[in-house]
Tab-separated table of C-alpha atoms in Angstrom:
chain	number	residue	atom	x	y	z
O	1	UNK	CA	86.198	119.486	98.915
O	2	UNK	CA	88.923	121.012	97.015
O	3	UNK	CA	91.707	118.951	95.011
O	4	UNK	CA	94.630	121.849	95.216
O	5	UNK	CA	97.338	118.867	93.248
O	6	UNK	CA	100.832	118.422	94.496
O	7	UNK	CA	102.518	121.028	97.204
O	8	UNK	CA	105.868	120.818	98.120
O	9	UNK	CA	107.971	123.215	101.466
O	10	UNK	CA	105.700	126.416	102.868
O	11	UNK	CA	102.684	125.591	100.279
O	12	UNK	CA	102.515	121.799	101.801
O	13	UNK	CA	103.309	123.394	105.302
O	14	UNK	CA	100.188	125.644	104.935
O	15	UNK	CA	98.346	123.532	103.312
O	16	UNK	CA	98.783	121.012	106.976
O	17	UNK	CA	97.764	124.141	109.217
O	18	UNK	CA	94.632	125.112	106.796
O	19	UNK	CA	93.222	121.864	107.753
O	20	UNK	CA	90.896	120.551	110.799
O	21	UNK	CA	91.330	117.031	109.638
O	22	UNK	CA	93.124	114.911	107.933
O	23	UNK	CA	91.045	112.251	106.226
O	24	UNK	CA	93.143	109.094	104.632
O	25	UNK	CA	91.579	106.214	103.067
O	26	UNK	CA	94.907	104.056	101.628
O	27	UNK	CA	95.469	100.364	103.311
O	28	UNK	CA	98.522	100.742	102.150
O	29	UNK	CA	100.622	103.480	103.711
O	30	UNK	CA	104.140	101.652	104.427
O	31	UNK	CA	105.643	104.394	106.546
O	32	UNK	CA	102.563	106.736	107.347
O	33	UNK	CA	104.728	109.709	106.504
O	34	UNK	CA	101.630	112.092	105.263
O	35	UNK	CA	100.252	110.621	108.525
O	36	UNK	CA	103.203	111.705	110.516
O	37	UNK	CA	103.166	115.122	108.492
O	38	UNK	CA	99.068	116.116	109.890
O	39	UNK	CA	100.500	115.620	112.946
O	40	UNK	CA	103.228	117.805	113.053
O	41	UNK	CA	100.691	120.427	112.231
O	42	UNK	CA	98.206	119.359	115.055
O	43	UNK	CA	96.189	118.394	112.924
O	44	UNK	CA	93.981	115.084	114.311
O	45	UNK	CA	93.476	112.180	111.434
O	46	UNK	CA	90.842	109.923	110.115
O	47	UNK	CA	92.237	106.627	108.961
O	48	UNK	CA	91.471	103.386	107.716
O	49	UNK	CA	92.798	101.089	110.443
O	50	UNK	CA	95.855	99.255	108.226
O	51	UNK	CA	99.616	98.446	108.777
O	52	UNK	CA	101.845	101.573	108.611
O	53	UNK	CA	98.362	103.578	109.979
O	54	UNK	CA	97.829	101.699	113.364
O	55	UNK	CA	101.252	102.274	113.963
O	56	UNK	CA	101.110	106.253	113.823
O	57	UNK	CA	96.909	107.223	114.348
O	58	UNK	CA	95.814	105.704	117.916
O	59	UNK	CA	92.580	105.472	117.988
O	60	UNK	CA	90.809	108.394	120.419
O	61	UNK	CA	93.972	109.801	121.023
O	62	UNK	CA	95.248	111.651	118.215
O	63	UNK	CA	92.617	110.786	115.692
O	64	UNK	CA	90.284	107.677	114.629
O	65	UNK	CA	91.226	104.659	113.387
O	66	UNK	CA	88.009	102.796	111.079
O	67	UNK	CA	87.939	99.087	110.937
O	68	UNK	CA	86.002	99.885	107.213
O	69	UNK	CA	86.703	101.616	104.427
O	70	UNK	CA	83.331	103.160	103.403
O	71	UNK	CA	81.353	106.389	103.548
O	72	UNK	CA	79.794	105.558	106.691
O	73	UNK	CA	82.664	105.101	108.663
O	74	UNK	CA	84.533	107.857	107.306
O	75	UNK	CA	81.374	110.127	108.448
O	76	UNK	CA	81.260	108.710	111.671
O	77	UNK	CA	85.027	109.551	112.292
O	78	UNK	CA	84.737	112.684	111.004
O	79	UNK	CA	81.559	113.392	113.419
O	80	UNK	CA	84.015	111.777	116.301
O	81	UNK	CA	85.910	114.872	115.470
O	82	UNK	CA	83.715	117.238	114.993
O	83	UNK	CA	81.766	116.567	118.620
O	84	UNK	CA	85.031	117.020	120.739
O	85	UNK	CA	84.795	119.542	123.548
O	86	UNK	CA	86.858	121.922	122.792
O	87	UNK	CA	89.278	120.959	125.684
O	88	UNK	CA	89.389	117.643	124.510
O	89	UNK	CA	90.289	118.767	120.977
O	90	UNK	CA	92.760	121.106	122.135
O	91	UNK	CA	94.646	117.441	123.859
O	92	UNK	CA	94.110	115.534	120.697
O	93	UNK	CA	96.123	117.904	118.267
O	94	UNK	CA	98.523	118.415	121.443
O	95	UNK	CA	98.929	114.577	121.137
O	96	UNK	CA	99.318	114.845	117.289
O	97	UNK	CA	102.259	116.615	117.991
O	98	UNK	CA	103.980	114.634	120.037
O	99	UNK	CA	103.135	111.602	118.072
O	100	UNK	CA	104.964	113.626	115.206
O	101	UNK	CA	107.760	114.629	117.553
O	102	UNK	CA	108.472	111.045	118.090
O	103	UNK	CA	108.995	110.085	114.737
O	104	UNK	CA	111.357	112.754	113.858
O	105	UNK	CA	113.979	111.877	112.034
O	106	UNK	CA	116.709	112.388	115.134
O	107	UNK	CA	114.414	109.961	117.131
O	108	UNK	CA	113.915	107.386	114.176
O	109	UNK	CA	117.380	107.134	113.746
O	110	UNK	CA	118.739	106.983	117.895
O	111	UNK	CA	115.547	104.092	117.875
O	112	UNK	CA	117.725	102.451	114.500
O	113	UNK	CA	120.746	102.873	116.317
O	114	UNK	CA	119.714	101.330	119.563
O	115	UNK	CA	118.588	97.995	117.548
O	116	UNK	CA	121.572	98.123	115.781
O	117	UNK	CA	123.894	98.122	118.979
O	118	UNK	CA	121.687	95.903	121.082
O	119	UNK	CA	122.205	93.388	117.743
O	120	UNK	CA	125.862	93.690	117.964
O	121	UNK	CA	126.096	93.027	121.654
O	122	UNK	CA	124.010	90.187	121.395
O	123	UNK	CA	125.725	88.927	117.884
O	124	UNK	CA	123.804	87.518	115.248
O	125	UNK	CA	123.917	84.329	116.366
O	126	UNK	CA	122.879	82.393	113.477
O	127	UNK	CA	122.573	77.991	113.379
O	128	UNK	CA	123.948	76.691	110.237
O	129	UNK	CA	121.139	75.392	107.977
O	130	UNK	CA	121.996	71.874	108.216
O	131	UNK	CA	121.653	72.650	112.140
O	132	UNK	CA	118.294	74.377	111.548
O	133	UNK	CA	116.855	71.803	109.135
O	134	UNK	CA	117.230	68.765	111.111
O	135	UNK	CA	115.725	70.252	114.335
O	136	UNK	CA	112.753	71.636	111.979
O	137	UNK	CA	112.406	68.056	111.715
O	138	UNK	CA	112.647	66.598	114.948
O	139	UNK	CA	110.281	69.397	116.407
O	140	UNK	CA	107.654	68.094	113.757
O	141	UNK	CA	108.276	64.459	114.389
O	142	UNK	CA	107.854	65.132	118.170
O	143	UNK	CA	104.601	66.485	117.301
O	144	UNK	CA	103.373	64.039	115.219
O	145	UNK	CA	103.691	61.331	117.822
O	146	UNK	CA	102.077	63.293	120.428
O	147	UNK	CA	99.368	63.264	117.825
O	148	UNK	CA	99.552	59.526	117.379
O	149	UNK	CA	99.592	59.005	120.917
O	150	UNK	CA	96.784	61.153	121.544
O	151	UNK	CA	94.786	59.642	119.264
O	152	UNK	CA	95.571	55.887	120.616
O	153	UNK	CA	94.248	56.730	123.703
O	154	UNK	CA	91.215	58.135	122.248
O	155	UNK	CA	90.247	55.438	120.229
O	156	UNK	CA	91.295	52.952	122.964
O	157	UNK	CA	88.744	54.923	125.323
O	158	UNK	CA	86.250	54.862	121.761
O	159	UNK	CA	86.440	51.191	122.272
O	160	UNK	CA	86.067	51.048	126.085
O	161	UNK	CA	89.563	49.898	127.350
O	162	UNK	CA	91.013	51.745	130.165
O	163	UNK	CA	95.036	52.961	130.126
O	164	UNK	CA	96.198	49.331	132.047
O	165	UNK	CA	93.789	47.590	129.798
O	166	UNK	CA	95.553	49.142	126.866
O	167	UNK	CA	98.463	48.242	128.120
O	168	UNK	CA	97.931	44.888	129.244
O	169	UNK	CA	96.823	44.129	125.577
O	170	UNK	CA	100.553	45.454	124.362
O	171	UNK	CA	102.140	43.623	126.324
């Protein structure tokens, strides 16, 4: 292993196509752009499975997705890899590809636009927060007495009275 620092344009782009794998171990990638970037060099990943990941690496398809983030995993994905036919490898970074090619940035923002439109058509119907509130409340209220009612019935059966005896005895 080789820590090269930061590369930016044709250094970064080489950098992608120098690689078999790319191995990431963050939970945390928001956007999976370095993801996203592999990819668009065919180059299959091995990921911690983690929001912003799942989204981007599916699992046997263009890479491998670990539930843990420890050594053994990460040599297990790696030996996923590494045992591919060479037909089956050749689908996997032909898959990376696409998955790249459908986050480009003409797709990402047609897919922005479509929610957009499809939220103005629809409006943005919003209840007023006095509106909200009180059926917040009545949904929790109905609840409760289900609850209560559930629970009368069950004790009433604890105690050995059937339904018409229980109600007999309210009325």
């Amino acid at each position: 292993m080789h820590l090269a620092g930061v590369f930016k344009g044709k250094e970064l782009v080489d950098a992608y196509h120098a690689m078999d794998v790319f191995v990431f171990a963050s939970q945390s990638e928001t956007q999976g752009i370095v993801l996203d970037e592999a990819m668009a060099s065919s180059v299959p990943v091995v990921a911690v499975d983690a929001p912003g990941v799942r989204e981007v690496v599916q699992d046997g398809v263009n890479g491998c997705l670990l539930a843990h983030e420890n050594i053994r995993d990460f040599v297990l994905g790696l030996e996923w890899i590494q045992k591919q036919p060479a037909a089956k490898l050749k689908q996997i970074k032909k898959t990376c590809r696409q998955t790249a090619d459908s986050f480009s940035m003409d797709k990402s923002a047609q897919k922005a636009l479509e929610i957009y439109v499809s939220l103005c058509i629809q409006g943005f119907a919003r209840k007023s927060i006095e509106q909200s509130y009180w059926e917040s409340k009545m949904r929790l209220m109905k609840a409760q007495w289900g609850l209560i009612k559930n629970l009368t019935k069950a004790a009433g059966a604890l105690i050995g009275l059937s339904e018409s005896e229980a109600h007999l005895e309210r009325v």
